[in-house]
């Protein structure tokens, strides 16, 4: 349990002189104990020892210190020690602009909790996210340089990464009270929980960042919609690049005090999205994957997307968008329920489709599915029509073609919504079943992402080579079935 | 080969710029994309003519070959109006013909294969010998073909011509 030590004294003194609040002092002394931020007594004790310089730890308060614990409980009625330090909390801290002062009080925590309760979310656990104004990074940097100078003179080292971040200090200070108010555990990671977002802004100091646009112009990209170019990321990037000397020339170290503290934005809650994966079979040719609408008019009733999504949406009481990504992937914001029940519901709702292996997956897993589309193979069966009359011997050569390289320009039928490009693809193998003088069944195993119809009819010669070239006749595709999708994800689930 | 279900709207623009029989065919897909081709009655396709040269450089500053589109919204494509020239074709009998856009829209691509193999244009004018692909503005998807002839109207024009025995 790290606490303030003798060696921290000069830093503490310097920070207090600059007008820093108690919690910011703890941060720059790299105090990593969550409990230290809940109450500010430790620092006060340390400071009060200034007058009697006995070299002993400020951790004499050990018995009331609780070990760092994710589920924090605050004793009711503990004395919130009145501040007797050289610095009073009525002055706004120039580094955190008040975020680590009044906003760490139980009153604000209750405000946040009440806002969450009003939004009526169901959850057992939550994660707290904090968004701070970009200029706080500038003030932090300024304070660090100020302190660093002092340290260097005493040949010590203070890495910027060792300093506790404002966000973390804030969370440590308030999460106990918030968790207690909401009767939920406050977790560190984002999966499967409710995300409570607290934000702050400080218009008075927004211009603090502006000098960076002159010193590091390439860090700031022009934005649409007149949004500020001084995003948190851009500012952080610029601070990494700028030299200490240059920074000090443009910005005061330590940062100047302000007259106002930050304003809190409305607290928002969000269930992190749930991703569900599975496999489906479609048993009807008249069912499109997604709703087919032209000019506001529905072209065909129903769609795979709607059949899969409907039972999920209604039962999850999900609001907002439902995205069916590439087949087998649905993203549902704001919900949480049982998945096997859904598999049954979907399968009972229609005989045109069947789903299996329905499971909740992580967001990261969804990128695996996208990779699979590029790398894996698919097998198809197509009914082909030929203009010239054929006999079975005319088809024999198709079985001997292995790994045929083709180049496909973006098919005209999808060109309105895909970029124009040439895609190299492989037809791994083919086989055929002769039907009659102008028809045969063609089975193909191709690289994922191959446009089969265009391979058959040539798409105005924009897919080359194509079946018409190979067979030296005009040809077209009458029916197309997917036989298999050769990807081993999502994992099969026994029925 | 054009799959009938996907393609519809075979339109024609006849006697372009008052030049008799210089007919173009505009194929429009249900997704609004148009393909410009020579109509079967175009002089280039008559009397066994052969092609000497196809030139996509339509002026000092403009070559259709330089057309470059990027992204889903096809930024950068040259915007064409109805009488924007697409290319100039010179036949071996020194007759020169200009092929026009016929519709308003963004040029997506011109057929470069016919530069290497002009016979494609003669043998398969409606498929591999196409001239250009144009994307009309979304708001103009339907209106873009309003001034054009339907297949039936085009056939009527041809019939009338035959009756009058106009040489092409």
XYZ file of C-alpha atoms in Angstrom:
663
model
C 0.000 0.000 0.000
C 1.773 3.041 -1.267
C 1.294 6.180 0.689
C 2.943 9.526 0.868
C 6.537 9.396 1.897
C 9.200 11.850 2.953
C 10.541 12.069 -0.538
C 7.172 13.261 -1.786
C 7.267 16.314 0.422
C 8.910 18.701 -2.032
C 6.468 17.692 -4.775
C 3.531 18.116 -2.450
C 4.735 21.554 -1.483
C 5.214 22.630 -5.062
C 1.799 21.372 -6.152
C -0.015 22.958 -3.254
C 1.661 26.264 -4.051
C 0.404 25.989 -7.599
C -3.113 25.603 -6.265
C -3.555 21.883 -6.890
C -6.289 20.012 -5.132
C -5.657 17.176 -2.765
C -6.381 14.375 -5.199
C -4.153 15.834 -7.913
C -1.320 15.961 -5.378
C -1.848 12.268 -4.645
C -1.820 11.544 -8.374
C 1.486 13.226 -9.015
C 2.949 11.347 -6.088
C 1.897 8.169 -7.866
C -0.367 6.983 -5.070
C -2.109 3.958 -6.554
C -4.375 3.076 -3.670
C -8.028 3.443 -4.652
C -9.120 4.194 -1.140
C -6.799 7.167 -0.830
C -8.930 9.010 -3.340
C -12.199 8.399 -1.614
C -11.270 10.549 1.276
C -8.693 13.245 1.433
C -7.617 12.804 5.047
C -4.344 11.108 4.286
C -2.914 14.095 2.565
C -4.197 16.393 5.244
C -2.396 14.319 7.855
C 0.754 14.433 5.819
C 0.532 18.157 5.433
C -0.118 18.709 9.076
C 3.181 16.966 9.745
C 4.917 19.687 7.816
C 5.264 21.567 11.028
C 6.738 18.594 12.884
C 9.114 16.985 10.432
C 9.413 13.474 11.846
C 10.367 10.979 9.203
C 7.464 8.582 9.453
C 4.887 7.437 6.978
C 1.590 9.157 6.676
C 0.129 5.677 6.666
C -0.309 5.873 10.417
C -4.001 5.902 9.580
C -3.751 2.296 8.484
C -6.529 0.904 10.543
C -9.161 2.916 8.772
C -7.683 2.400 5.350
C -9.437 -0.336 3.498
C -7.488 -2.492 1.101
C -8.107 -1.701 -2.540
C -11.321 -3.426 -3.370
C -13.544 -3.291 -6.382
C -16.705 -3.460 -4.278
C -16.301 -0.478 -2.016
C -18.502 0.399 0.873
C -18.433 3.794 2.458
C -19.086 3.951 6.188
C -21.935 6.232 6.782
C -21.204 9.022 9.158
C -17.455 9.020 8.841
C -16.195 12.455 9.328
C -15.345 14.099 6.122
C -12.424 15.961 7.611
C -12.711 19.654 7.137
C -9.904 20.958 5.065
C -7.177 22.587 6.982
C -4.488 22.312 4.375
C -2.717 25.299 2.980
C -4.975 25.051 -0.029
C -8.722 25.344 0.231
C -11.063 23.390 -1.960
C -13.055 26.457 -2.791
C -10.240 27.361 -5.140
C -10.522 25.518 -8.417
C -7.604 23.178 -9.042
C -5.850 24.373 -12.217
C -5.035 20.807 -13.287
C -8.301 18.917 -12.956
C -10.517 22.019 -13.135
C -12.625 20.730 -10.287
C -13.293 17.202 -11.537
C -11.428 15.745 -8.567
C -12.867 18.214 -6.103
C -16.592 18.701 -5.643
C -17.461 16.097 -8.236
C -15.946 13.430 -5.990
C -18.412 14.202 -3.241
C -21.214 11.776 -2.374
C -23.754 14.323 -3.671
C -22.545 14.077 -7.239
C -22.308 10.295 -7.036
C -25.922 10.260 -5.957
C -26.839 12.549 -8.848
C -25.251 10.141 -11.293
C -26.948 7.157 -9.682
C -30.330 8.840 -9.766
C -29.912 9.590 -13.462
C -29.184 5.917 -14.098
C -32.200 4.820 -12.056
C -34.435 7.133 -14.076
C -33.416 5.459 -17.295
C -34.636 2.115 -15.956
C -31.917 -0.200 -17.113
C -31.645 -3.741 -15.769
C -28.171 -4.763 -14.774
C -26.120 -6.522 -12.124
C -22.921 -4.795 -12.909
C -21.801 -1.625 -14.554
C -18.737 0.008 -15.916
C -18.058 3.694 -15.482
C -16.665 5.716 -18.338
C -15.527 9.277 -17.992
C -14.977 11.822 -20.708
C -12.907 14.841 -19.922
C -12.317 18.028 -21.885
C -9.213 17.911 -24.074
C -7.534 20.839 -22.336
C -7.103 18.763 -19.204
C -4.344 16.889 -21.046
C -2.590 20.179 -21.702
C -2.849 21.251 -18.054
C -1.688 17.829 -16.915
C 1.326 18.072 -19.189
C 2.095 21.525 -17.882
C 1.899 20.390 -14.263
C 4.064 17.379 -14.977
C 6.769 19.521 -16.507
C 6.561 21.806 -13.495
C 7.037 18.925 -11.103
C 9.634 17.207 -13.250
C 11.934 20.159 -12.996
C 11.866 19.879 -9.246
C 12.482 16.150 -9.327
C 15.387 16.395 -11.686
C 17.129 18.742 -9.335
C 16.983 15.997 -6.750
C 18.046 13.381 -9.336
C 14.812 11.438 -9.207
C 12.607 10.279 -12.014
C 8.931 10.826 -12.697
C 7.616 9.209 -15.826
C 4.378 10.581 -17.207
C 2.973 7.057 -17.154
C 3.635 6.773 -13.422
C 1.351 9.672 -12.661
C -2.159 8.482 -11.889
C -4.627 9.652 -14.528
C -7.482 11.990 -13.636
C -9.977 9.455 -14.998
C -8.748 6.710 -12.742
C -8.641 8.917 -9.677
C -12.191 10.054 -10.360
C -13.454 6.508 -10.791
C -11.752 5.359 -7.618
C -13.276 8.250 -5.751
C -16.880 7.768 -6.847
C -17.414 4.181 -7.947
C -17.961 2.920 -4.401
C -20.785 5.320 -3.736
C -22.332 4.789 -7.166
C -22.165 1.030 -6.797
C -23.772 1.259 -3.400
C -26.584 3.527 -4.630
C -27.373 1.283 -7.580
C -26.845 -2.031 -5.802
C -24.484 -3.196 -8.510
C -20.828 -4.126 -8.826
C -18.682 -1.616 -10.614
C -16.428 -3.511 -12.975
C -13.313 -2.559 -14.823
C -14.053 -4.118 -18.193
C -16.759 -3.511 -20.679
C -18.156 -6.894 -21.589
C -21.773 -7.698 -20.858
C -22.565 -4.860 -18.582
C -24.188 -1.508 -18.462
C -21.974 1.407 -19.365
C -22.583 4.576 -17.368
C -21.005 7.583 -19.028
C -20.163 10.736 -17.150
C -18.792 13.705 -19.029
C -17.395 17.122 -18.246
C -16.772 20.277 -20.179
C -15.064 23.594 -19.491
C -15.665 26.257 -22.127
C -13.594 28.844 -20.262
C -10.342 27.051 -21.032
C -11.075 25.579 -24.439
C -8.498 27.879 -25.979
C -5.748 26.254 -23.918
C -5.333 23.730 -26.727
C -5.149 26.191 -29.585
C -1.404 26.845 -29.524
C -0.854 23.176 -30.398
C -2.386 23.739 -33.809
C 0.512 26.071 -34.596
C 3.278 23.985 -33.076
C 2.094 20.585 -34.337
C -0.213 21.289 -37.281
C -0.050 17.787 -38.731
C -1.734 16.329 -35.654
C -4.969 18.160 -36.344
C -7.178 17.110 -39.223
C -9.991 19.251 -40.586
C -13.383 18.074 -39.389
C -16.847 17.993 -40.929
C -19.802 19.799 -39.391
C -17.684 22.521 -37.818
C -16.748 20.196 -34.939
C -13.665 21.241 -33.020
C -10.402 19.920 -34.420
C -9.062 19.710 -30.886
C -10.161 16.176 -30.171
C -8.740 14.393 -27.148
C -6.733 12.052 -29.331
C -5.297 14.804 -31.475
C -4.286 16.842 -28.423
C -2.636 13.830 -26.770
C -0.755 13.112 -29.966
C 0.460 16.685 -30.208
C 1.622 16.635 -26.581
C 3.674 13.532 -27.322
C 5.373 15.281 -30.172
C 6.047 18.722 -28.790
C 9.384 19.312 -27.074
C 9.416 20.356 -23.439
C 11.123 23.572 -24.257
C 8.632 24.512 -26.939
C 5.697 23.675 -24.707
C 7.060 25.819 -21.893
C 7.420 28.745 -24.276
C 3.782 28.606 -25.299
C 2.043 27.543 -22.121
C 2.580 28.435 -18.457
C 3.978 25.741 -16.143
C 2.227 25.297 -13.742
C -1.107 26.019 -15.450
C -2.972 29.202 -14.626
C -5.872 29.063 -12.228
C -9.412 29.534 -13.479
C -12.519 31.157 -12.112
C -14.927 28.375 -12.805
C -14.943 24.631 -12.456
C -16.046 22.085 -15.044
C -19.685 21.550 -15.792
C -21.006 18.032 -15.726
C -22.822 16.752 -18.802
C -25.886 14.543 -18.514
C -25.195 11.019 -17.357
C -25.993 8.471 -20.050
C -26.397 4.713 -19.886
C -25.836 2.199 -22.563
C -25.934 -1.531 -22.580
C -22.933 -2.582 -24.544
C -23.963 -4.349 -27.717
C -24.591 -8.056 -27.753
C -23.312 -9.984 -30.750
C -25.053 -13.168 -31.743
C -23.625 -15.540 -34.312
C -25.012 -18.639 -35.946
C -25.565 -20.418 -39.219
C -28.681 -20.433 -41.324
C -30.094 -22.430 -44.178
C -32.501 -20.860 -46.618
C -34.967 -23.214 -48.246
C -36.738 -20.914 -50.626
C -35.501 -19.272 -53.796
C -38.002 -16.509 -53.350
C -36.528 -15.241 -50.140
C -33.927 -12.483 -50.363
C -31.306 -12.079 -47.634
C -32.319 -8.506 -46.861
C -35.569 -6.652 -47.586
C -35.761 -5.862 -51.280
C -37.265 -2.445 -51.774
C -37.156 -0.314 -54.897
C -38.564 3.209 -54.869
C -40.269 2.556 -51.567
C -42.060 -0.434 -52.990
C -41.439 -3.871 -51.573
C -40.401 -6.293 -54.292
C -40.605 -9.534 -52.361
C -42.224 -10.438 -49.083
C -40.007 -11.251 -46.202
C -36.264 -11.696 -45.993
C -33.782 -13.795 -44.058
C -32.806 -10.760 -42.045
C -36.337 -10.067 -40.929
C -37.138 -13.690 -40.118
C -34.096 -13.993 -37.896
C -34.307 -10.576 -36.342
C -38.010 -10.349 -35.539
C -38.191 -12.785 -32.633
C -34.940 -11.438 -31.243
C -35.977 -7.797 -31.429
C -39.355 -8.247 -29.808
C -38.129 -10.416 -27.009
C -35.034 -8.419 -26.258
C -37.075 -5.264 -26.213
C -34.228 -3.866 -28.201
C -34.521 -0.355 -29.434
C -32.827 1.345 -32.247
C -30.960 -0.257 -35.050
C -30.641 -3.915 -35.614
C -27.888 -4.781 -38.044
C -27.699 -8.107 -39.751
C -24.160 -8.110 -40.977
C -22.985 -10.738 -43.381
C -25.187 -13.768 -42.947
C -25.007 -15.211 -39.462
C -24.222 -12.084 -37.535
C -26.660 -9.873 -35.730
C -25.765 -6.964 -33.497
C -28.374 -5.985 -30.972
C -27.840 -2.919 -28.842
C -29.445 -2.725 -25.412
C -30.575 -6.209 -24.399
C -29.685 -9.455 -22.666
C -31.585 -12.780 -22.764
C -31.381 -16.451 -23.382
C -30.164 -17.614 -26.736
C -31.307 -21.185 -27.127
C -34.843 -20.038 -26.657
C -34.368 -17.872 -29.704
C -33.062 -20.590 -31.894
C -36.258 -22.472 -31.207
C -38.489 -19.460 -31.758
C -36.927 -18.595 -35.102
C -37.067 -22.163 -36.341
C -40.699 -22.463 -35.382
C -41.685 -19.173 -36.961
C -41.012 -20.117 -40.590
C -40.231 -23.168 -42.681
C -38.261 -21.070 -45.148
C -35.196 -20.811 -42.958
C -33.467 -22.766 -40.245
C -30.845 -21.445 -37.829
C -28.352 -23.372 -35.740
C -25.359 -22.828 -33.467
C -26.854 -19.557 -32.225
C -24.549 -18.167 -29.558
C -23.446 -14.928 -27.998
C -19.995 -13.941 -29.185
C -17.605 -11.135 -28.416
C -17.161 -8.122 -30.649
C -13.662 -9.340 -31.543
C -15.055 -12.622 -32.794
C -17.109 -10.817 -35.399
C -13.959 -9.754 -37.193
C -13.019 -13.429 -37.478
C -16.149 -13.979 -39.467
C -15.245 -11.140 -41.800
C -11.749 -12.614 -42.257
C -13.292 -15.956 -43.018
C -15.157 -14.420 -45.891
C -11.956 -13.469 -47.553
C -9.957 -16.565 -46.882
C -12.338 -19.448 -47.032
C -14.043 -21.272 -49.859
C -17.650 -21.830 -50.793
C -19.292 -24.545 -52.842
C -22.148 -23.806 -55.224
C -24.445 -25.600 -57.567
C -25.764 -23.709 -60.586
C -28.233 -24.469 -63.363
C -26.656 -23.254 -66.601
C -28.238 -22.473 -69.957
C -26.095 -22.440 -73.102
C -26.942 -20.793 -76.388
C -25.194 -23.371 -78.523
C -26.261 -26.978 -78.368
C -23.996 -29.148 -76.229
C -23.465 -32.799 -75.514
C -21.899 -34.377 -72.466
C -18.431 -34.535 -73.974
C -18.414 -30.774 -74.287
C -18.464 -30.564 -70.491
C -15.616 -32.951 -69.709
C -12.893 -30.339 -69.829
C -14.455 -28.441 -66.906
C -13.439 -31.157 -64.424
C -9.794 -30.749 -65.421
C -9.642 -27.060 -64.590
C -8.023 -26.452 -61.206
C -7.435 -23.131 -59.463
C -8.519 -21.009 -62.379
C -7.565 -17.383 -61.835
C -10.229 -14.897 -62.786
C -10.427 -11.130 -62.568
C -13.808 -9.637 -61.726
C -14.621 -5.964 -62.071
C -17.316 -4.961 -59.604
C -20.495 -6.454 -61.095
C -22.846 -3.882 -62.599
C -25.683 -5.225 -60.451
C -23.899 -4.140 -57.256
C -21.896 -1.248 -58.659
C -24.321 1.320 -57.272
C -23.299 0.411 -53.731
C -19.778 -0.971 -53.990
C -16.611 0.739 -55.110
C -15.381 0.107 -58.617
C -12.465 -2.323 -58.417
C -11.009 -5.421 -59.986
C -11.026 -8.469 -57.744
C -8.762 -11.438 -58.425
C -10.440 -14.679 -57.459
C -9.877 -18.409 -57.749
C -12.224 -21.044 -59.068
C -10.718 -24.015 -57.266
C -12.557 -26.775 -59.077
C -15.641 -27.545 -61.139
C -17.743 -30.521 -62.101
C -20.804 -30.840 -64.281
C -23.917 -32.902 -64.785
C -25.302 -32.916 -68.318
C -29.057 -32.298 -68.474
C -29.952 -31.640 -72.115
C -28.804 -29.881 -75.267
C -28.911 -26.482 -73.644
C -28.728 -27.152 -69.921
C -26.364 -28.569 -67.377
C -25.669 -28.362 -63.648
C -22.359 -26.833 -62.757
C -20.826 -27.425 -59.357
C -18.061 -25.070 -58.347
C -15.771 -24.680 -55.385
C -14.552 -21.101 -55.315
C -12.682 -18.639 -53.159
C -15.026 -16.740 -50.871
C -16.085 -13.447 -52.423
C -16.430 -14.766 -55.979
C -19.424 -13.514 -57.932
C -20.751 -16.726 -59.449
C -23.409 -15.260 -61.729
C -20.875 -12.960 -63.313
C -18.439 -15.822 -63.772
C -21.128 -17.612 -65.763
C -22.481 -14.840 -68.016
C -19.413 -12.629 -68.083
C -21.092 -9.356 -67.047
C -20.417 -7.554 -70.356
C -16.966 -9.101 -70.438
C -16.019 -7.518 -67.134
C -15.297 -10.881 -65.502
C -12.513 -12.662 -67.334
C -12.187 -15.428 -68.069
C -15.788 -16.494 -67.747
C -17.803 -19.583 -68.571
C -18.870 -18.156 -71.930
C -15.214 -17.813 -72.896
C -14.420 -21.316 -71.674
C -17.334 -22.915 -73.462
C -17.246 -20.603 -76.471
C -20.938 -19.845 -76.337
C -23.284 -17.420 -74.681
C -24.373 -18.855 -71.357
C -26.508 -17.722 -68.465
C -27.369 -18.869 -64.981
C -30.914 -19.921 -64.221
C -30.590 -21.094 -60.621
C -27.896 -20.847 -57.975
C -27.653 -22.732 -54.707
C -25.036 -22.524 -52.006
C -23.993 -26.015 -51.046
C -21.647 -25.165 -48.214
C -19.772 -22.368 -46.583
C -16.435 -23.857 -45.646
C -15.614 -21.894 -42.545
C -15.250 -23.428 -39.088
C -16.687 -20.527 -37.201
C -18.955 -20.031 -35.244
C -18.269 -23.257 -33.333
C -20.955 -25.891 -33.737
C -23.262 -26.384 -30.802
C -24.775 -29.828 -30.283
C -28.570 -29.721 -30.374
C -25.706 -12.330 -71.829
C -28.198 -10.295 -69.942
C -30.261 -11.973 -67.287
C -33.775 -10.794 -68.016
C -34.787 -10.535 -64.385
C -32.127 -8.008 -63.502
C -32.118 -5.862 -66.589
C -35.016 -4.048 -67.980
C -35.535 -0.768 -69.726
C -33.873 -1.105 -73.079
C -34.081 2.369 -74.457
C -32.924 3.975 -77.585
C -31.891 7.392 -78.680
C -32.097 7.777 -82.406
C -30.597 10.124 -84.965
C -28.228 11.648 -82.435
C -27.559 15.303 -83.117
C -29.691 15.135 -86.173
C -27.426 12.666 -87.890
C -29.595 10.091 -89.440
C -29.486 6.567 -88.134
C -26.795 7.245 -85.531
C -28.738 5.332 -82.922
C -27.625 4.438 -79.420
C -29.011 1.881 -77.029
C -29.209 2.522 -73.295
C -29.621 -0.444 -70.984
C -30.773 0.406 -67.486
C -30.562 -1.923 -64.508
C -33.049 -1.861 -61.634
C -30.283 -0.292 -59.555
C -30.350 2.693 -61.984
C -26.935 2.042 -63.570
C -26.926 2.518 -67.361
C -24.802 0.922 -70.052
C -24.416 2.822 -73.340
C -24.057 0.715 -76.461
C -24.503 1.122 -80.188
C -28.001 0.270 -81.370
C -28.161 -2.448 -84.000
C -29.147 0.146 -86.597
C -26.057 2.298 -86.109
C -24.077 2.891 -89.343
C -20.889 1.448 -87.841
C -22.613 -1.920 -87.668
C -23.865 -1.829 -91.264
C -22.402 -2.870 -94.585
C -19.499 -4.826 -93.188
C -17.674 -1.740 -91.997
C -14.412 -2.215 -90.157
C -13.055 0.004 -87.411
C -9.809 1.816 -87.921
C -9.587 3.716 -84.644
C -11.425 4.408 -81.411
C -10.437 7.545 -79.587
C -11.502 8.401 -76.076
C -9.639 11.707 -76.183
C -12.530 13.964 -76.934
C -10.773 17.297 -76.529
C -7.373 18.673 -75.614
C -8.201 18.689 -71.955
C -10.406 15.674 -71.694
C -9.865 11.989 -72.148
C -12.476 9.525 -71.034
C -9.649 7.117 -70.300
C -8.470 9.390 -67.527
C -11.794 9.005 -65.735
C -11.166 7.727 -62.230
C -13.796 7.004 -59.634
C -13.168 6.141 -56.025
C -15.238 4.947 -53.140
C -18.830 3.900 -52.952
C -20.106 7.309 -54.025
C -17.887 7.192 -57.115
C -16.182 10.475 -56.479
C -14.119 11.873 -59.291
C -16.172 10.502 -62.145
C -16.689 12.971 -64.993
C -20.223 14.300 -64.980
C -21.886 13.959 -68.354
C -24.895 15.581 -69.963
C -26.890 14.094 -72.820
C -24.680 15.359 -75.621
C -21.344 14.784 -73.951
C -19.168 12.831 -76.348
C -17.871 9.511 -75.094
C -15.592 8.619 -77.952
C -14.951 9.054 -81.655
C -14.847 6.045 -83.899
C -13.216 6.146 -87.301
C -13.954 3.388 -89.770
C -11.697 2.109 -92.518
C -13.803 3.975 -95.068
C -12.799 7.184 -93.280
C -16.284 7.784 -91.911
C -16.093 9.267 -88.467
C -18.763 8.855 -85.812
C -19.131 10.370 -82.362
C -20.767 8.304 -79.669
C -22.706 10.298 -77.103
C -23.679 9.797 -73.509
C -27.465 10.192 -74.177
C -28.168 10.581 -70.479
C -27.088 12.738 -67.556
C -24.896 11.058 -64.981
C -21.469 10.256 -63.643
C -19.170 8.341 -65.923
C -18.021 5.193 -64.141
C -16.023 3.472 -66.832
C -15.436 3.265 -70.557
C -14.765 -0.008 -72.280
C -11.037 -0.290 -72.830
C -11.274 -3.757 -74.338
C -12.586 -2.339 -77.589
C -9.395 -0.315 -77.955
C -7.433 -3.534 -78.246
C -10.130 -5.534 -79.962
C -12.400 -3.286 -82.036
C -14.092 -6.339 -83.485
C -15.812 -6.800 -80.135
C -17.794 -3.694 -80.932
C -18.849 -5.093 -84.274
C -19.559 -8.645 -83.140
C -21.079 -8.072 -79.706
C -22.234 -4.466 -79.582
C -24.803 -5.143 -76.840
C -22.556 -7.021 -74.461
C -18.783 -7.153 -74.550
C -18.668 -4.309 -77.072
C -20.384 -1.810 -74.786
C -19.112 1.762 -74.800
C -19.558 3.113 -71.284
C -21.175 2.679 -67.857
C -22.914 5.709 -66.358
C -24.434 6.237 -62.911
C -27.354 8.697 -62.951
C -28.018 10.784 -59.871
C -30.256 9.052 -57.400
C -32.961 11.716 -57.765
C -32.874 11.330 -61.553
C -32.956 7.532 -61.649
C -36.271 7.400 -63.445
C -36.306 10.737 -65.254
C -33.012 10.034 -66.943
C -34.659 7.740 -69.497
C -37.789 9.817 -70.031
C -36.613 11.392 -73.245
C -35.616 8.069 -74.706
C -37.592 5.647 -76.844
C -38.871 2.357 -75.585
C -38.075 -0.778 -77.501
C -41.449 -0.618 -79.245
C -41.047 3.010 -80.259
C -37.575 2.249 -81.552
C -38.913 -0.624 -83.660
C -41.498 1.747 -85.115
C -38.784 4.193 -86.107
C -36.901 1.412 -87.847
C -40.007 0.308 -89.684
C -40.665 3.839 -90.909
C -37.094 4.164 -92.100
C -37.289 0.960 -94.061
C -40.463 2.148 -95.713
C -38.786 5.369 -96.727
C -35.648 3.445 -97.671
C -33.234 5.891 -96.139
C -29.695 4.891 -96.834
C -27.471 4.619 -93.747
